[in-house]
Amino acid sequence: MCGRYSASRAPEDLAGVFEVERFDPEETLAADYNVAPTKEVYAVLDRPLKDTDDPRPVRQLRRLRWGLVPSWSKSPEGAARMINARAETVHEKPSYRRAFAARRCILPADGYYEWVTGKQERDLEVEGKKKRPRKQPYFVLPADGSVFAMAGLYEFWRDGTLPDDHPRAWWATCSVITTEAETTPLAVAPADGPHSLAEIHPRMPLMLTPDRWDAWLDPSRTDVGDLRPLLAPPPHGLMRAYPVPTAVSNVRNNGPELLKELTGPEEGTLF
């Protein structure tokens, strides 16, 4: 799954990487090293500009709220639970199928966090000697240091309780698509820890390689049969993972120190 990630790149950098044509500086977000559900995040999407007669899709860098609210939903309650959509069923689930066909986006990240319960910790829990084992967080990122382009969906929801001119009348929300985690060896693995993504967690965000960006963002592609091949996992051997401080487990903590690479799991979080 993807329940927390880091997004520290400046909008100017993202605009260059994704060939963005339009970005409103007023939508600038501060670097966020601990992105959690319901926070606002950057998204790259192709969509016609508002208040123009030009129907041409324009590549934009927009701010969306993480936690998708379907357009038909009666309220935004439950958005915090709609942070992930499974690649295997996204085309048929009522909450996601419309967005999959027409509103796809890329959610740029440095990488994502995942928590692992160490074997010794699990053994103690089974033996009843520890009620809540301490989990070790790992940071997963492209081995070459490039942007982690997570496949995403976005949706618009109208709050009928507010007037049209209210700034919160419309919600723009998103979800990260996940796929099965790789079982093959990581490109760079920690010496004392998991050696594949599947050993960390059975799911991972679907990373889109650059050769798929244009097709994924193209709003004219609406045929499900044509789109589903884009959900194939990326080639193996592109990722690395390393342990990071447990401070990231608290959503109130934020800063580049959360990405510090540890030489091994912190004390009490043995893998």
Coordinates of C-alpha atoms in Angstrom, one line a residue:
M1 CA 0.0 0.0 0.0
C2 CA 1.0 3.6 0.2
G3 CA 0.0 5.4 3.3
R4 CA 2.9 7.9 3.7
Y5 CA 5.4 9.4 1.3
S6 CA 7.9 12.2 0.8
A7 CA 7.5 15.0 -1.7
S8 CA 10.3 17.6 -1.4
R9 CA 11.0 18.7 -5.0
A10 CA 10.3 22.3 -6.0
P11 CA 7.5 22.9 -8.5
E12 CA 10.0 24.3 -10.9
D13 CA 11.9 21.0 -10.9
L14 CA 8.7 19.0 -11.4
A15 CA 7.7 21.3 -14.2
G16 CA 10.9 20.5 -16.0
V17 CA 10.8 16.8 -15.4
F18 CA 7.2 16.4 -16.6
E19 CA 7.2 19.1 -19.2
V20 CA 4.4 21.1 -17.4
E21 CA 2.9 23.9 -19.4
R22 CA 0.9 25.6 -16.7
F23 CA 1.5 26.1 -13.0
D24 CA 0.0 28.8 -10.7
P25 CA 2.7 30.0 -8.3
E26 CA -0.1 30.6 -5.7
E27 CA -0.5 26.9 -5.5
T28 CA 3.1 26.3 -4.4
L29 CA 3.4 23.8 -1.6
A30 CA 6.2 23.6 1.0
A31 CA 8.5 20.6 0.8
D32 CA 6.8 17.8 2.7
Y33 CA 8.9 14.9 4.0
N34 CA 5.9 13.2 5.7
V35 CA 2.9 13.4 3.4
A36 CA -0.1 11.8 5.0
P37 CA -3.7 11.2 3.9
T38 CA -5.9 14.3 3.6
K39 CA -2.9 16.6 3.0
E40 CA -2.6 18.6 -0.2
V41 CA -0.2 17.2 -2.7
Y42 CA 1.2 18.0 -6.2
A43 CA -0.3 16.2 -9.2
V44 CA 0.6 16.3 -12.9
L45 CA -2.4 16.1 -15.2
D46 CA -3.5 16.9 -18.7
R47 CA -6.7 18.9 -18.8
P48 CA -8.2 21.8 -20.8
L49 CA -7.7 25.1 -19.0
K50 CA -10.7 26.7 -17.4
D51 CA -12.3 29.9 -18.8
T52 CA -10.9 29.4 -22.3
D53 CA -12.4 28.2 -25.6
D54 CA -9.5 26.0 -26.3
P55 CA -10.4 22.3 -25.8
R56 CA -6.8 21.2 -26.1
P57 CA -5.5 19.4 -23.0
V58 CA -2.8 21.3 -21.2
R59 CA -0.2 19.6 -18.9
Q60 CA -0.6 21.2 -15.5
L61 CA 0.9 20.9 -12.0
R62 CA -2.1 21.1 -9.6
R63 CA -2.8 20.8 -5.9
L64 CA -5.1 18.0 -4.9
R65 CA -6.2 16.6 -1.6
W66 CA -5.0 13.0 -1.0
G67 CA -8.0 10.8 -0.3
L68 CA -10.4 10.5 -3.2
V69 CA -14.1 11.6 -2.9
P70 CA -16.2 10.1 -5.8
S71 CA -18.3 12.7 -7.7
W72 CA -21.5 10.9 -6.7
S73 CA -20.6 10.8 -3.0
K74 CA -23.1 12.5 -0.6
S75 CA -20.3 13.7 1.7
P76 CA -16.5 13.7 1.8
E77 CA -16.5 11.4 4.8
G78 CA -14.3 8.4 4.2
A79 CA -11.8 10.2 2.0
A80 CA -9.0 9.3 4.3
R81 CA -9.7 5.7 3.6
M82 CA -9.7 6.2 -0.2
I83 CA -6.0 6.8 -0.5
N84 CA -5.2 3.7 -2.5
A85 CA -6.8 2.0 -5.5
R86 CA -5.7 -1.5 -6.5
A87 CA -4.4 -1.8 -10.1
E88 CA -6.1 -5.2 -10.4
T89 CA -9.7 -3.9 -9.8
V90 CA -9.5 -0.1 -10.4
H91 CA -11.3 -0.4 -13.7
E92 CA -14.4 -2.0 -12.1
K93 CA -14.7 -0.5 -8.7
P94 CA -17.6 2.1 -8.5
S95 CA -15.4 4.6 -6.6
Y96 CA -12.6 4.5 -9.2
R97 CA -13.8 3.3 -12.6
R98 CA -14.9 6.7 -13.9
A99 CA -11.7 8.4 -12.8
F100 CA -9.7 5.6 -14.3
A101 CA -11.3 6.1 -17.7
A102 CA -11.1 9.9 -17.7
R103 CA -9.1 11.5 -14.9
R104 CA -5.6 10.0 -14.5
C105 CA -2.7 11.8 -13.0
I106 CA 0.9 11.4 -11.8
L107 CA 1.7 12.0 -8.1
P108 CA 5.4 13.0 -7.9
A109 CA 7.3 11.7 -4.9
D110 CA 10.8 11.3 -3.6
G111 CA 9.8 7.8 -2.4
Y112 CA 7.4 6.2 0.0
Y113 CA 7.6 4.9 3.6
E114 CA 6.6 1.4 4.7
W115 CA 6.8 -0.2 8.1
V116 CA 8.2 -3.6 8.9
T117 CA 7.8 -5.7 12.1
G118 CA 11.1 -7.4 12.7
K119 CA 11.1 -11.2 13.1
Q120 CA 12.3 -11.1 16.7
E121 CA 9.6 -8.6 17.5
R122 CA 6.9 -10.8 15.9
D123 CA 8.2 -13.8 17.8
L124 CA 7.9 -11.9 21.1
E125 CA 4.4 -10.9 20.3
V126 CA 3.4 -14.5 19.5
E127 CA 4.9 -15.6 22.8
G128 CA 2.9 -13.0 24.6
K129 CA 6.0 -11.2 25.8
K130 CA 5.2 -8.0 23.8
K131 CA 1.8 -6.7 23.1
R132 CA 2.7 -4.1 20.5
P133 CA 5.9 -4.7 18.5
R134 CA 7.8 -1.7 17.4
K135 CA 7.9 -1.4 13.7
Q136 CA 10.9 -0.2 11.7
P137 CA 10.2 2.3 8.9
Y138 CA 11.9 1.9 5.5
F139 CA 12.1 4.4 2.7
V140 CA 11.7 3.1 -0.8
L141 CA 12.8 5.1 -3.8
P142 CA 14.2 4.8 -7.3
A143 CA 17.8 3.6 -7.1
D144 CA 18.9 6.3 -9.6
G145 CA 17.5 9.1 -7.5
S146 CA 14.9 10.1 -10.1
V147 CA 11.3 11.2 -9.3
F148 CA 9.0 8.4 -8.2
A149 CA 6.1 8.9 -10.6
M150 CA 3.2 7.3 -8.8
A151 CA 0.2 6.4 -10.9
G152 CA -2.9 8.3 -9.6
L153 CA -6.5 9.1 -10.2
Y154 CA -8.3 12.4 -9.4
E155 CA -11.9 13.4 -9.0
F156 CA -14.0 16.5 -8.4
W157 CA -16.7 16.7 -5.8
R158 CA -19.2 19.5 -5.3
D159 CA -20.2 20.4 -1.7
G160 CA -23.9 21.1 -2.2
T161 CA -24.1 22.8 1.2
L162 CA -22.0 25.7 0.0
P163 CA -22.7 28.5 -2.6
D164 CA -21.0 28.4 -6.0
D165 CA -18.6 31.2 -5.1
H166 CA -17.3 29.6 -1.9
P167 CA -13.6 28.6 -2.0
R168 CA -14.5 25.1 -0.7
A169 CA -17.5 24.5 -2.9
W170 CA -15.4 22.1 -5.1
W171 CA -13.0 19.5 -3.8
A172 CA -10.2 18.1 -6.0
T173 CA -9.0 14.8 -4.6
C174 CA -6.8 12.0 -5.6
S175 CA -5.8 8.4 -4.9
V176 CA -2.6 6.4 -5.5
I177 CA -2.8 3.2 -7.5
T178 CA -1.0 0.2 -6.0
T179 CA 0.2 -3.1 -7.3
E180 CA 1.8 -6.3 -6.0
A181 CA 5.2 -5.6 -4.6
E182 CA 8.2 -7.0 -6.4
T183 CA 9.6 -10.3 -5.2
T184 CA 12.9 -9.9 -7.1
P185 CA 16.0 -8.5 -5.3
L186 CA 16.2 -4.7 -4.8
A187 CA 18.8 -2.8 -6.8
V188 CA 20.3 -1.7 -3.5
A189 CA 19.2 -3.5 -0.4
P190 CA 20.1 -2.9 3.3
A191 CA 22.8 -5.2 4.6
D192 CA 20.7 -6.2 7.6
G193 CA 17.1 -6.1 6.4
P194 CA 14.7 -7.0 3.6
H195 CA 16.1 -7.8 0.2
S196 CA 12.9 -7.3 -1.8
L197 CA 9.9 -5.0 -1.7
A198 CA 7.6 -8.0 -1.0
E199 CA 9.6 -8.6 2.2
I200 CA 8.7 -5.1 3.3
H201 CA 5.0 -5.1 2.3
P202 CA 2.9 -7.1 -0.2
R203 CA 1.8 -4.0 -2.0
M204 CA 3.6 -0.9 -3.4
P205 CA 2.6 2.2 -5.4
L206 CA 2.5 1.7 -9.1
M207 CA 5.5 3.5 -10.5
L208 CA 5.2 4.8 -14.1
T209 CA 8.4 4.9 -16.1
P210 CA 8.8 7.9 -18.4
D211 CA 7.8 6.0 -21.5
R212 CA 4.3 5.6 -20.1
W213 CA 3.7 9.2 -18.8
D214 CA 2.1 10.6 -22.0
A215 CA -0.2 7.7 -22.6
W216 CA -1.3 7.6 -18.9
L217 CA -2.1 11.3 -18.8
D218 CA -3.8 11.5 -22.2
P219 CA -7.6 12.2 -21.4
S220 CA -8.6 11.1 -24.9
R221 CA -7.7 7.5 -24.0
T222 CA -10.9 6.3 -22.4
D223 CA -11.1 2.6 -23.5
V224 CA -10.5 0.4 -20.5
G225 CA -9.0 -2.4 -22.6
D226 CA -6.5 0.1 -24.0
L227 CA -5.7 1.5 -20.6
R228 CA -5.2 -1.6 -18.6
P229 CA -1.8 -2.5 -20.1
L230 CA -0.5 0.7 -18.6
L231 CA -1.1 -0.8 -15.1
A232 CA 1.6 -3.4 -15.7
P233 CA 4.4 -3.2 -13.0
P234 CA 7.6 -1.4 -14.0
P235 CA 10.7 -3.5 -14.9
H236 CA 12.4 -5.1 -11.9
G237 CA 15.6 -3.8 -10.3
L238 CA 14.8 -0.1 -10.3
M239 CA 14.2 0.4 -6.6
R240 CA 16.2 0.6 -3.4
A241 CA 15.2 0.7 0.3
Y242 CA 16.8 1.6 3.5
P243 CA 15.8 2.0 7.2
V244 CA 15.0 5.5 8.4
P245 CA 14.4 7.0 11.9
T246 CA 11.2 6.0 13.6
A247 CA 10.4 9.7 14.0
V248 CA 8.6 9.5 10.7
S249 CA 5.9 7.4 12.4
N250 CA 4.6 10.6 13.9
V251 CA 2.8 12.6 11.3
R252 CA 3.7 15.8 13.2
N253 CA 7.4 15.3 12.4
N254 CA 8.6 16.8 9.2
G255 CA 12.0 17.6 7.7
P256 CA 14.8 16.1 5.6
E257 CA 16.2 14.3 8.7
L258 CA 13.3 11.8 8.3
L259 CA 15.1 10.6 5.1
K260 CA 18.4 9.9 6.9
E261 CA 19.7 6.5 5.9
L262 CA 20.4 4.4 9.0
T263 CA 23.1 1.7 8.9
G264 CA 20.6 -0.8 10.4
P265 CA 17.2 -0.9 12.2
E266 CA 16.9 1.3 15.3
E267 CA 17.3 -0.4 18.7
G268 CA 14.1 -2.3 19.5
T269 CA 13.1 -2.7 15.9
L270 CA 15.3 -5.6 14.8
F271 CA 14.4 -7.0 11.4

